[in-house]
Amino acid sequence: MAKPVVAIVGRPNVGKSTIFNKIAGERVSIVEDIPGVTRDRIYYECEWNRKQFLMIDTGGIEPKTDDIILKHIKTQAEIAIDMADVIVLVTDVHTGVTGDDREISKMLVRSQKPVLLAVNKVDNIGNLPPEFYEFYELGFLSDPIPMSGIHGTGTGDLLDEVCKYFPEAAEEEKDDDTIKVAVIGKPNAGKSSIVNKILGENRLIVSDIAGTTRDAIDAEVENEHGKYVFIDTAGIRKQSKVEDRIEKFSVLRAKMAVERADVCLIMIDATSGVTEQDEKIAGLAHEAGKASIFVINKWDLIEKDNSTVKAFTDDVKRAFSYMEYAPVIFVSAKTGQRIDKLFTLINHVAEQSKIRVTTGMLNDVLADAVARVQPPSDKGRYLKIYYMTQTGSQPPCFVVFCNSATLFHFSYQRYLENCLRRVFGFEGTPIKLVIREKGDEKK
């Protein structure tokens, strides 16, 4: 299930980012590199008392402004509020309650989300200043929480309260045989069209489910192929095409949809071919370790000959060389072409991602692989691989024990991965190899 979302909001210069960085445990870089994806970083995956959550930092809200940039910042904050399970309103004890604090409080009350009031810049929590008690007038059900973002005092109390409002895990649990499918891609690639086609033509049971965000809409489907939850997401546009602050959240929404999914359909518009933006979007699914399918839509609009399918497939495989495992299917949301085959493929890659292999069978494959291609060496020292075991699925994860992790070159890891795929399949799913030196079993 998706991690709970905590949004930190407030007017400018109250210390939101300071608190954000203190909870994150580091000064969070504004740029994050992910294979296939580069974007400004306005969120952080956190853990407190064994509870994991996604924390969002926002720009300062100016409730009444004609400045176009400040209006965009307000819109950004409203998106974060809409996505959040819990909201932390940060205020400044030195300025006391301001008119903007009151306006923001009203906006948060209308959201009907749990709101915690953090009164920042309290230097001595054991001896609260008189100004602190002014904040009770904002009228939230829980008491204001004194804290100092700079010194970190009070952050533990804040997080204890935050965790009390997280939704129960059982609320989002589905039947074990339900496959959650995230549909991701650029705008106008046909994401909503293909979901609508599925709902219109294959519907036996369909219901709307409250999604985690306004722009990720869930639809539950049961048909002759099985049970599914389709998650239709807003398209991710190029950074230069939209306001930066807004675009961060479309990427974040897509990431959260991918996180909830068992299978990702990466929609590509056949009429525009594979683009750089398609590569970035696919990186979200790959990095998350999700089973994936490249769905080439609008195939009915393409003039074809005997080599068209092969040429387009080669383009996809070349552009997404790090996702050679993902199958390619050509469909038309308009005509319904190959929609039934798409369901078959979804079921197949979902099952492939769940495959578990016994340690005995793994080590038979390992012994054969080592006999065929000798492990690498360096300056007379040879890599020795002792054994391999599977530690997880979705994606399949294998731990390989050896004498030296530094000798275990990436190319040899890729070779072992290919050996595993040749014997066991794993079509449509990434494989994770963890290399450990002998004696590191408990690390």
Short mmCIF file of C-alpha atoms in Angstrom, two decimals:
data_model
loop_
_atom_site.label_atom_id
_atom_site.label_comp_id
_atom_site.label_asym_id
_atom_site.label_seq_id
_atom_site.Cartn_x
_atom_site.Cartn_y
_atom_site.Cartn_z
CA MET A 1 0.00 0.00 0.00
CA ALA A 2 1.07 3.60 -0.47
CA LYS A 3 2.89 5.35 2.31
CA PRO A 4 0.92 7.99 4.25
CA VAL A 5 1.60 11.56 3.12
CA VAL A 6 2.44 14.42 5.48
CA ALA A 7 2.33 17.98 4.08
CA ILE A 8 4.18 20.83 5.82
CA VAL A 9 2.49 24.16 5.09
CA GLY A 10 2.43 27.75 6.37
CA ARG A 11 3.17 31.31 5.40
CA PRO A 12 6.69 32.36 4.29
CA ASN A 13 9.65 32.45 6.70
CA VAL A 14 8.14 30.44 9.55
CA GLY A 15 10.77 27.69 9.25
CA LYS A 16 8.98 25.01 7.22
CA SER A 17 12.07 23.90 5.31
CA THR A 18 14.17 23.94 8.49
CA ILE A 19 11.73 21.54 10.13
CA PHE A 20 11.57 19.48 6.93
CA ASN A 21 15.35 19.10 6.83
CA LYS A 22 15.57 18.35 10.55
CA ILE A 23 13.04 15.51 10.28
CA ALA A 24 14.73 14.23 7.12
CA GLY A 25 18.01 14.16 9.03
CA GLU A 26 19.91 16.04 6.36
CA ARG A 27 19.83 19.15 4.25
CA VAL A 28 17.83 17.70 1.41
CA SER A 29 19.29 18.43 -2.00
CA ILE A 30 16.95 20.18 -4.43
CA VAL A 31 17.95 17.78 -7.17
CA GLU A 32 17.53 14.01 -7.09
CA ASP A 33 19.06 11.68 -9.67
CA ILE A 34 17.04 8.58 -10.48
CA PRO A 35 17.69 6.34 -13.48
CA GLY A 36 15.70 7.97 -16.24
CA VAL A 37 14.32 10.70 -13.99
CA THR A 38 15.71 14.03 -12.83
CA ARG A 39 13.55 16.45 -10.92
CA ASP A 40 13.54 18.96 -8.09
CA ARG A 41 13.18 17.24 -4.76
CA ILE A 42 10.30 18.53 -2.63
CA TYR A 43 9.56 15.34 -0.74
CA TYR A 44 11.40 12.88 1.45
CA GLU A 45 10.69 9.30 2.50
CA CYS A 46 10.83 9.23 6.30
CA GLU A 47 10.41 6.70 9.10
CA TRP A 48 9.37 7.24 12.72
CA ASN A 49 8.66 4.47 15.23
CA ARG A 50 8.77 1.92 12.40
CA LYS A 51 6.14 3.82 10.43
CA GLN A 52 7.15 4.99 6.98
CA PHE A 53 5.66 8.07 5.38
CA LEU A 54 6.21 10.58 2.59
CA MET A 55 6.87 14.14 3.77
CA ILE A 56 6.19 17.08 1.43
CA ASP A 57 7.71 20.54 1.81
CA THR A 58 5.80 23.47 0.31
CA GLY A 59 6.44 27.10 -0.47
CA GLY A 60 5.09 29.84 1.77
CA ILE A 61 1.39 30.55 1.29
CA GLU A 62 0.29 34.15 0.74
CA PRO A 63 -3.53 33.83 0.95
CA LYS A 64 -4.24 37.22 -0.63
CA THR A 65 -1.84 38.18 -3.39
CA ASP A 66 -1.88 39.32 -7.01
CA ASP A 67 1.72 38.20 -7.58
CA ILE A 68 1.60 35.43 -10.19
CA ILE A 69 4.52 33.51 -8.66
CA LEU A 70 2.96 33.61 -5.19
CA LYS A 71 -0.33 32.42 -6.70
CA HIS A 72 1.46 29.42 -8.17
CA ILE A 73 3.05 28.69 -4.80
CA LYS A 74 -0.39 28.76 -3.20
CA THR A 75 -1.68 26.36 -5.86
CA GLN A 76 1.27 24.07 -5.16
CA ALA A 77 0.44 24.06 -1.46
CA GLU A 78 -3.22 23.32 -2.19
CA ILE A 79 -2.17 20.29 -4.24
CA ALA A 80 -0.03 19.09 -1.32
CA ILE A 81 -2.95 19.56 1.07
CA ASP A 82 -5.20 17.57 -1.24
CA MET A 83 -2.67 14.72 -1.37
CA ALA A 84 -1.96 14.65 2.35
CA ASP A 85 -3.22 12.27 5.01
CA VAL A 86 -1.95 14.62 7.73
CA ILE A 87 -1.14 18.35 7.51
CA VAL A 88 1.35 20.21 9.69
CA LEU A 89 0.73 23.97 9.88
CA VAL A 90 3.92 25.76 10.90
CA THR A 91 3.71 29.16 12.63
CA ASP A 92 6.26 31.53 14.22
CA VAL A 93 6.08 32.24 17.97
CA HIS A 94 8.02 35.50 17.51
CA THR A 95 5.41 37.08 15.25
CA GLY A 96 2.41 35.62 17.04
CA VAL A 97 -0.82 34.84 15.20
CA THR A 98 -1.08 36.82 11.96
CA GLY A 99 -3.96 37.44 9.59
CA ASP A 100 -2.37 35.07 7.08
CA ASP A 101 -2.17 32.35 9.77
CA ARG A 102 -5.92 32.75 10.32
CA GLU A 103 -6.68 32.57 6.57
CA ILE A 104 -4.51 29.50 6.10
CA SER A 105 -6.17 27.85 9.12
CA LYS A 106 -9.60 28.38 7.56
CA MET A 107 -8.37 26.82 4.32
CA LEU A 108 -7.06 23.79 6.22
CA VAL A 109 -10.29 23.35 8.18
CA ARG A 110 -12.17 23.23 4.87
CA SER A 111 -9.88 20.39 3.70
CA GLN A 112 -11.37 18.17 6.47
CA LYS A 113 -7.92 16.62 6.95
CA PRO A 114 -6.21 16.11 10.33
CA VAL A 115 -4.20 19.29 11.05
CA LEU A 116 -1.42 19.64 13.64
CA LEU A 117 -0.28 23.11 14.65
CA ALA A 118 3.49 23.47 15.11
CA VAL A 119 4.62 26.67 16.81
CA ASN A 120 8.21 27.08 15.67
CA LYS A 121 11.19 29.05 17.03
CA VAL A 122 10.40 28.26 20.69
CA ASP A 123 13.86 28.31 22.22
CA ASN A 124 12.93 26.86 25.62
CA ILE A 125 10.13 24.31 25.43
CA GLY A 126 10.26 23.84 29.20
CA ASN A 127 9.41 27.50 29.77
CA LEU A 128 6.89 28.57 27.13
CA PRO A 129 6.62 32.32 26.39
CA PRO A 130 3.24 34.05 26.79
CA GLU A 131 3.01 34.48 23.01
CA PHE A 132 2.73 30.69 22.61
CA TYR A 133 -0.76 30.61 24.10
CA GLU A 134 -2.09 33.00 21.44
CA PHE A 135 -2.07 30.13 18.98
CA TYR A 136 -4.95 28.35 20.72
CA GLU A 137 -7.21 30.93 19.08
CA LEU A 138 -6.74 29.22 15.71
CA GLY A 139 -9.18 26.65 17.01
CA PHE A 140 -7.67 23.29 16.09
CA LEU A 141 -8.78 20.28 18.14
CA SER A 142 -5.27 19.27 19.20
CA ASP A 143 -3.01 21.50 21.31
CA PRO A 144 -0.30 23.54 19.57
CA ILE A 145 3.08 21.79 19.61
CA PRO A 146 6.07 23.96 20.64
CA MET A 147 9.28 23.26 18.76
CA SER A 148 12.51 24.61 17.38
CA GLY A 149 13.36 23.54 13.86
CA ILE A 150 16.94 24.80 14.19
CA HIS A 151 17.69 22.85 17.37
CA GLY A 152 15.37 19.93 16.65
CA THR A 153 13.57 20.16 19.99
CA GLY A 154 9.93 19.14 19.80
CA THR A 155 10.24 17.26 16.50
CA GLY A 156 9.79 13.92 18.27
CA ASP A 157 6.58 15.13 19.91
CA LEU A 158 5.35 16.38 16.54
CA LEU A 159 6.08 13.06 14.80
CA ASP A 160 4.41 11.09 17.60
CA GLU A 161 1.24 13.07 16.97
CA VAL A 162 1.56 12.82 13.19
CA CYS A 163 1.72 9.02 13.33
CA LYS A 164 -1.52 8.82 15.34
CA TYR A 165 -3.45 10.05 12.30
CA PHE A 166 -2.04 7.65 9.70
CA PRO A 167 -4.73 5.51 8.03
CA GLU A 168 -4.83 1.89 9.06
CA ALA A 169 -3.07 -0.45 6.65
CA ALA A 170 -6.19 -2.61 6.41
CA GLU A 171 -8.12 0.20 4.79
CA GLU A 172 -6.26 -0.14 1.50
CA GLU A 173 -5.71 -3.88 1.48
CA LYS A 174 -7.24 -5.70 -1.49
CA ASP A 175 -7.79 -9.38 -2.15
CA ASP A 176 -4.56 -11.21 -2.84
CA ASP A 177 -5.72 -12.02 -6.37
CA THR A 178 -6.44 -8.39 -7.29
CA ILE A 179 -3.78 -6.88 -9.56
CA LYS A 180 -3.18 -3.13 -9.15
CA VAL A 181 -2.25 -1.54 -12.49
CA ALA A 182 -0.83 2.00 -12.78
CA VAL A 183 -1.28 3.65 -16.17
CA ILE A 184 1.50 6.22 -16.65
CA GLY A 185 2.77 8.33 -19.52
CA LYS A 186 2.78 11.72 -21.19
CA PRO A 187 -0.40 13.75 -21.68
CA ASN A 188 -2.46 12.61 -24.67
CA ALA A 189 -0.79 9.21 -24.87
CA GLY A 190 -4.22 7.67 -24.33
CA LYS A 191 -4.09 6.70 -20.64
CA SER A 192 -7.65 7.68 -19.80
CA SER A 193 -8.92 6.41 -23.14
CA ILE A 194 -7.60 2.92 -22.58
CA VAL A 195 -8.99 2.81 -19.03
CA ASN A 196 -12.37 4.00 -20.31
CA LYS A 197 -12.26 1.35 -23.04
CA ILE A 198 -11.56 -1.31 -20.42
CA LEU A 199 -14.38 -0.08 -18.20
CA GLY A 200 -16.81 0.23 -21.10
CA GLU A 201 -16.22 -3.08 -22.85
CA ASN A 202 -15.03 -5.48 -20.17
CA ARG A 203 -17.03 -4.29 -17.22
CA LEU A 204 -18.68 -6.76 -14.90
CA ILE A 205 -18.07 -4.98 -11.60
CA VAL A 206 -16.85 -1.38 -11.59
CA SER A 207 -16.74 1.02 -8.67
CA ASP A 208 -14.96 4.24 -7.87
CA ILE A 209 -12.43 4.00 -5.05
CA ALA A 210 -11.24 7.03 -3.14
CA GLY A 211 -7.72 7.49 -4.47
CA THR A 212 -4.76 8.96 -2.63
CA THR A 213 -4.81 12.06 -4.84
CA ARG A 214 -7.28 14.03 -6.92
CA ASP A 215 -5.33 13.26 -10.08
CA ALA A 216 -4.93 9.52 -9.55
CA ILE A 217 -8.33 7.93 -10.13
CA ASP A 218 -8.88 4.28 -9.20
CA ALA A 219 -11.38 1.99 -10.89
CA GLU A 220 -12.06 -1.55 -9.74
CA VAL A 221 -12.71 -4.07 -12.53
CA GLU A 222 -13.61 -7.74 -12.52
CA ASN A 223 -13.92 -9.65 -15.79
CA GLU A 224 -13.17 -13.05 -17.30
CA HIS A 225 -9.45 -12.35 -16.99
CA GLY A 226 -9.45 -11.60 -13.24
CA LYS A 227 -9.75 -8.77 -10.71
CA TYR A 228 -7.95 -5.46 -11.20
CA VAL A 229 -7.63 -1.95 -9.85
CA PHE A 230 -6.66 0.47 -12.62
CA ILE A 231 -4.98 3.69 -11.47
CA ASP A 232 -5.26 6.40 -14.11
CA THR A 233 -2.77 9.22 -13.55
CA ALA A 234 -2.35 12.72 -14.92
CA GLY A 235 0.17 12.99 -17.74
CA ILE A 236 3.71 14.08 -16.95
CA ARG A 237 4.86 16.90 -19.19
CA LYS A 238 8.33 18.19 -19.89
CA GLN A 239 9.63 20.49 -17.17
CA SER A 240 9.96 23.40 -19.58
CA LYS A 241 6.30 23.17 -20.57
CA VAL A 242 4.76 23.90 -17.17
CA GLU A 243 5.27 25.86 -14.01
CA ASP A 244 8.05 24.07 -12.11
CA ARG A 245 6.22 23.97 -8.76
CA ILE A 246 3.13 22.37 -10.27
CA GLU A 247 5.10 19.86 -12.33
CA LYS A 248 6.88 18.52 -9.25
CA PHE A 249 3.55 17.32 -7.95
CA SER A 250 2.52 15.61 -11.18
CA VAL A 251 5.75 13.61 -10.96
CA LEU A 252 5.11 12.92 -7.28
CA ARG A 253 1.55 11.77 -7.98
CA ALA A 254 2.80 9.42 -10.69
CA LYS A 255 5.48 8.09 -8.34
CA MET A 256 2.88 7.39 -5.66
CA ALA A 257 0.65 5.62 -8.20
CA VAL A 258 3.60 3.48 -9.29
CA GLU A 259 4.40 2.66 -5.66
CA ARG A 260 0.87 1.33 -5.11
CA ALA A 261 0.90 -0.78 -8.28
CA ASP A 262 1.78 -4.39 -9.04
CA VAL A 263 2.09 -3.71 -12.77
CA CYS A 264 2.82 -0.47 -14.67
CA LEU A 265 1.50 0.20 -18.16
CA ILE A 266 3.87 2.69 -19.78
CA MET A 267 1.76 4.36 -22.45
CA ILE A 268 3.54 5.59 -25.58
CA ASP A 269 1.88 7.50 -28.41
CA ALA A 270 2.67 5.64 -31.64
CA THR A 271 2.14 8.79 -33.70
CA SER A 272 4.95 10.67 -31.93
CA GLY A 273 7.31 7.75 -31.38
CA VAL A 274 9.56 7.25 -28.36
CA THR A 275 10.58 10.54 -26.75
CA GLU A 276 13.00 11.57 -24.03
CA GLN A 277 10.06 12.20 -21.73
CA ASP A 278 8.86 8.62 -22.21
CA GLU A 279 12.29 7.45 -21.04
CA LYS A 280 12.06 9.56 -17.89
CA ILE A 281 8.59 8.28 -17.07
CA ALA A 282 9.62 4.66 -17.57
CA GLY A 283 12.44 5.29 -15.09
CA LEU A 284 9.83 5.71 -12.33
CA ALA A 285 8.58 2.15 -12.80
CA HIS A 286 12.06 0.68 -13.22
CA GLU A 287 13.46 2.39 -10.14
CA ALA A 288 10.45 1.21 -8.09
CA GLY A 289 11.09 -2.39 -9.16
CA LYS A 290 7.65 -2.82 -10.75
CA ALA A 291 6.61 -5.28 -13.44
CA SER A 292 6.08 -3.20 -16.57
CA ILE A 293 4.62 -3.34 -20.06
CA PHE A 294 5.24 -0.88 -22.89
CA VAL A 295 1.82 -0.15 -24.40
CA ILE A 296 2.07 1.48 -27.81
CA ASN A 297 -1.28 3.21 -28.30
CA LYS A 298 -2.95 4.71 -31.41
CA TRP A 299 -1.56 1.88 -33.52
CA ASP A 300 -4.62 2.18 -35.77
CA LEU A 301 -3.31 5.57 -36.97
CA ILE A 302 0.02 4.20 -38.23
CA GLU A 303 0.62 3.21 -41.85
CA LYS A 304 2.09 -0.27 -41.67
CA ASP A 305 4.05 -2.77 -43.72
CA ASN A 306 5.68 -6.09 -42.84
CA SER A 307 8.51 -4.45 -40.89
CA THR A 308 6.63 -1.70 -39.00
CA VAL A 309 6.10 -3.64 -35.76
CA LYS A 310 9.69 -4.89 -35.66
CA ALA A 311 11.11 -1.43 -36.38
CA PHE A 312 9.06 0.21 -33.62
CA THR A 313 9.86 -2.60 -31.18
CA ASP A 314 13.57 -2.15 -31.93
CA ASP A 315 13.22 1.59 -31.24
CA VAL A 316 11.62 0.85 -27.87
CA LYS A 317 14.25 -1.73 -26.90
CA ARG A 318 17.03 0.66 -27.92
CA ALA A 319 15.59 3.63 -26.00
CA PHE A 320 14.82 1.55 -22.91
CA SER A 321 17.90 -0.65 -22.93
CA TYR A 322 17.80 -0.82 -19.12
CA MET A 323 14.29 -2.35 -19.36
CA GLU A 324 14.88 -5.14 -21.88
CA TYR A 325 12.73 -7.36 -19.67
CA ALA A 326 9.55 -5.37 -20.41
CA PRO A 327 7.33 -6.73 -23.23
CA VAL A 328 5.88 -4.46 -25.92
CA ILE A 329 2.26 -4.57 -27.10
CA PHE A 330 0.59 -2.50 -29.83
CA VAL A 331 -2.99 -1.45 -29.09
CA SER A 332 -5.72 1.01 -30.01
CA ALA A 333 -7.84 2.45 -27.23
CA LYS A 334 -10.19 3.76 -29.92
CA THR A 335 -10.91 0.44 -31.64
CA GLY A 336 -10.18 -1.91 -28.74
CA GLN A 337 -7.43 -3.66 -30.74
CA ARG A 338 -5.52 -6.19 -28.56
CA ILE A 339 -7.14 -5.07 -25.29
CA ASP A 340 -7.87 -8.72 -24.45
CA LYS A 341 -4.22 -9.60 -25.11
CA LEU A 342 -3.23 -6.73 -22.80
CA PHE A 343 -5.08 -8.40 -19.92
CA THR A 344 -3.30 -11.67 -20.65
CA LEU A 345 0.04 -9.85 -20.61
CA ILE A 346 -0.78 -8.05 -17.34
CA ASN A 347 -1.57 -11.39 -15.69
CA HIS A 348 1.63 -12.89 -17.07
CA VAL A 349 4.06 -10.23 -15.88
CA ALA A 350 2.31 -10.04 -12.49
CA GLU A 351 2.88 -13.78 -12.03
CA GLN A 352 6.46 -13.53 -13.27
CA SER A 353 7.23 -10.91 -10.62
CA LYS A 354 6.02 -13.32 -7.90
CA ILE A 355 8.17 -16.30 -8.96
CA ARG A 356 10.15 -17.86 -6.12
CA VAL A 357 13.03 -20.25 -6.79
CA THR A 358 14.52 -22.71 -4.31
CA THR A 359 18.10 -22.18 -3.20
CA GLY A 360 19.03 -25.58 -4.63
CA MET A 361 17.77 -24.72 -8.12
CA LEU A 362 19.42 -21.29 -7.97
CA ASN A 363 22.79 -22.76 -7.16
CA ASP A 364 22.51 -25.32 -9.95
CA VAL A 365 22.05 -22.39 -12.36
CA LEU A 366 24.88 -20.51 -10.66
CA ALA A 367 27.29 -23.45 -10.96
CA ASP A 368 26.46 -23.82 -14.66
CA ALA A 369 26.90 -20.06 -15.24
CA VAL A 370 30.30 -19.99 -13.53
CA ALA A 371 31.46 -23.04 -15.51
CA ARG A 372 30.48 -21.38 -18.79
CA VAL A 373 31.98 -17.94 -18.07
CA GLN A 374 34.71 -17.61 -15.47
CA PRO A 375 34.20 -14.84 -12.87
CA PRO A 376 36.38 -11.73 -13.28
CA SER A 377 39.77 -11.25 -11.65
CA ASP A 378 42.07 -8.37 -10.81
CA LYS A 379 45.84 -8.52 -10.31
CA GLY A 380 45.79 -12.26 -9.77
CA ARG A 381 42.87 -12.22 -7.35
CA TYR A 382 39.79 -14.10 -8.55
CA LEU A 383 36.16 -13.56 -7.69
CA LYS A 384 34.74 -16.58 -5.89
CA ILE A 385 30.96 -16.93 -5.72
CA TYR A 386 29.84 -19.19 -2.88
CA TYR A 387 26.08 -19.36 -3.21
CA MET A 388 22.89 -17.49 -4.08
CA THR A 389 19.51 -17.33 -2.37
CA GLN A 390 16.22 -15.54 -3.08
CA THR A 391 15.12 -13.13 -0.36
CA GLY A 392 12.03 -11.53 -1.88
CA SER A 393 9.64 -11.12 -4.79
CA GLN A 394 7.89 -8.25 -6.57
CA PRO A 395 10.58 -7.68 -7.73
CA PRO A 396 12.50 -10.95 -7.38
CA CYS A 397 15.49 -10.21 -5.14
CA PHE A 398 18.57 -12.43 -4.86
CA VAL A 399 21.51 -12.20 -2.49
CA VAL A 400 24.82 -13.50 -3.86
CA PHE A 401 27.63 -14.28 -1.40
CA CYS A 402 31.20 -13.97 -2.63
CA ASN A 403 34.76 -13.32 -1.45
CA SER A 404 34.98 -9.73 -2.79
CA ALA A 405 32.19 -7.35 -3.75
CA THR A 406 34.67 -5.07 -5.54
CA LEU A 407 35.60 -7.87 -7.94
CA PHE A 408 31.95 -8.52 -8.78
CA HIS A 409 31.87 -6.35 -11.89
CA PHE A 410 28.56 -5.00 -13.15
CA SER A 411 28.95 -6.86 -16.44
CA TYR A 412 29.16 -10.18 -14.59
CA GLN A 413 26.08 -9.27 -12.55
CA ARG A 414 24.26 -8.63 -15.82
CA TYR A 415 25.48 -12.00 -17.11
CA LEU A 416 24.07 -13.80 -14.05
CA GLU A 417 20.79 -11.92 -14.40
CA ASN A 418 20.52 -13.07 -18.02
CA CYS A 419 21.20 -16.66 -16.93
CA LEU A 420 18.38 -16.45 -14.39
CA ARG A 421 16.02 -15.07 -17.01
CA ARG A 422 16.96 -17.75 -19.53
CA VAL A 423 16.11 -20.52 -17.05
CA PHE A 424 13.24 -19.11 -14.99
CA GLY A 425 11.70 -16.41 -17.20
CA PHE A 426 11.02 -13.29 -15.08
CA GLU A 427 9.53 -11.64 -18.17
CA GLY A 428 8.28 -8.14 -17.50
CA THR A 429 9.90 -7.71 -14.10
CA PRO A 430 13.22 -6.24 -13.00
CA ILE A 431 15.56 -8.43 -10.98
CA LYS A 432 17.48 -7.14 -7.97
CA LEU A 433 20.89 -8.64 -7.19
CA VAL A 434 22.44 -7.85 -3.81
CA ILE A 435 26.16 -8.63 -3.57
CA ARG A 436 27.56 -9.50 -0.15
CA GLU A 437 30.92 -10.69 0.98
CA LYS A 438 31.01 -13.90 2.99
CA GLY A 439 30.46 -13.06 6.65
CA ASP A 440 28.02 -10.22 5.86
CA GLU A 441 24.91 -12.40 6.15
CA LYS A 442 23.48 -10.28 8.97
CA LYS A 443 24.10 -6.90 7.35
#
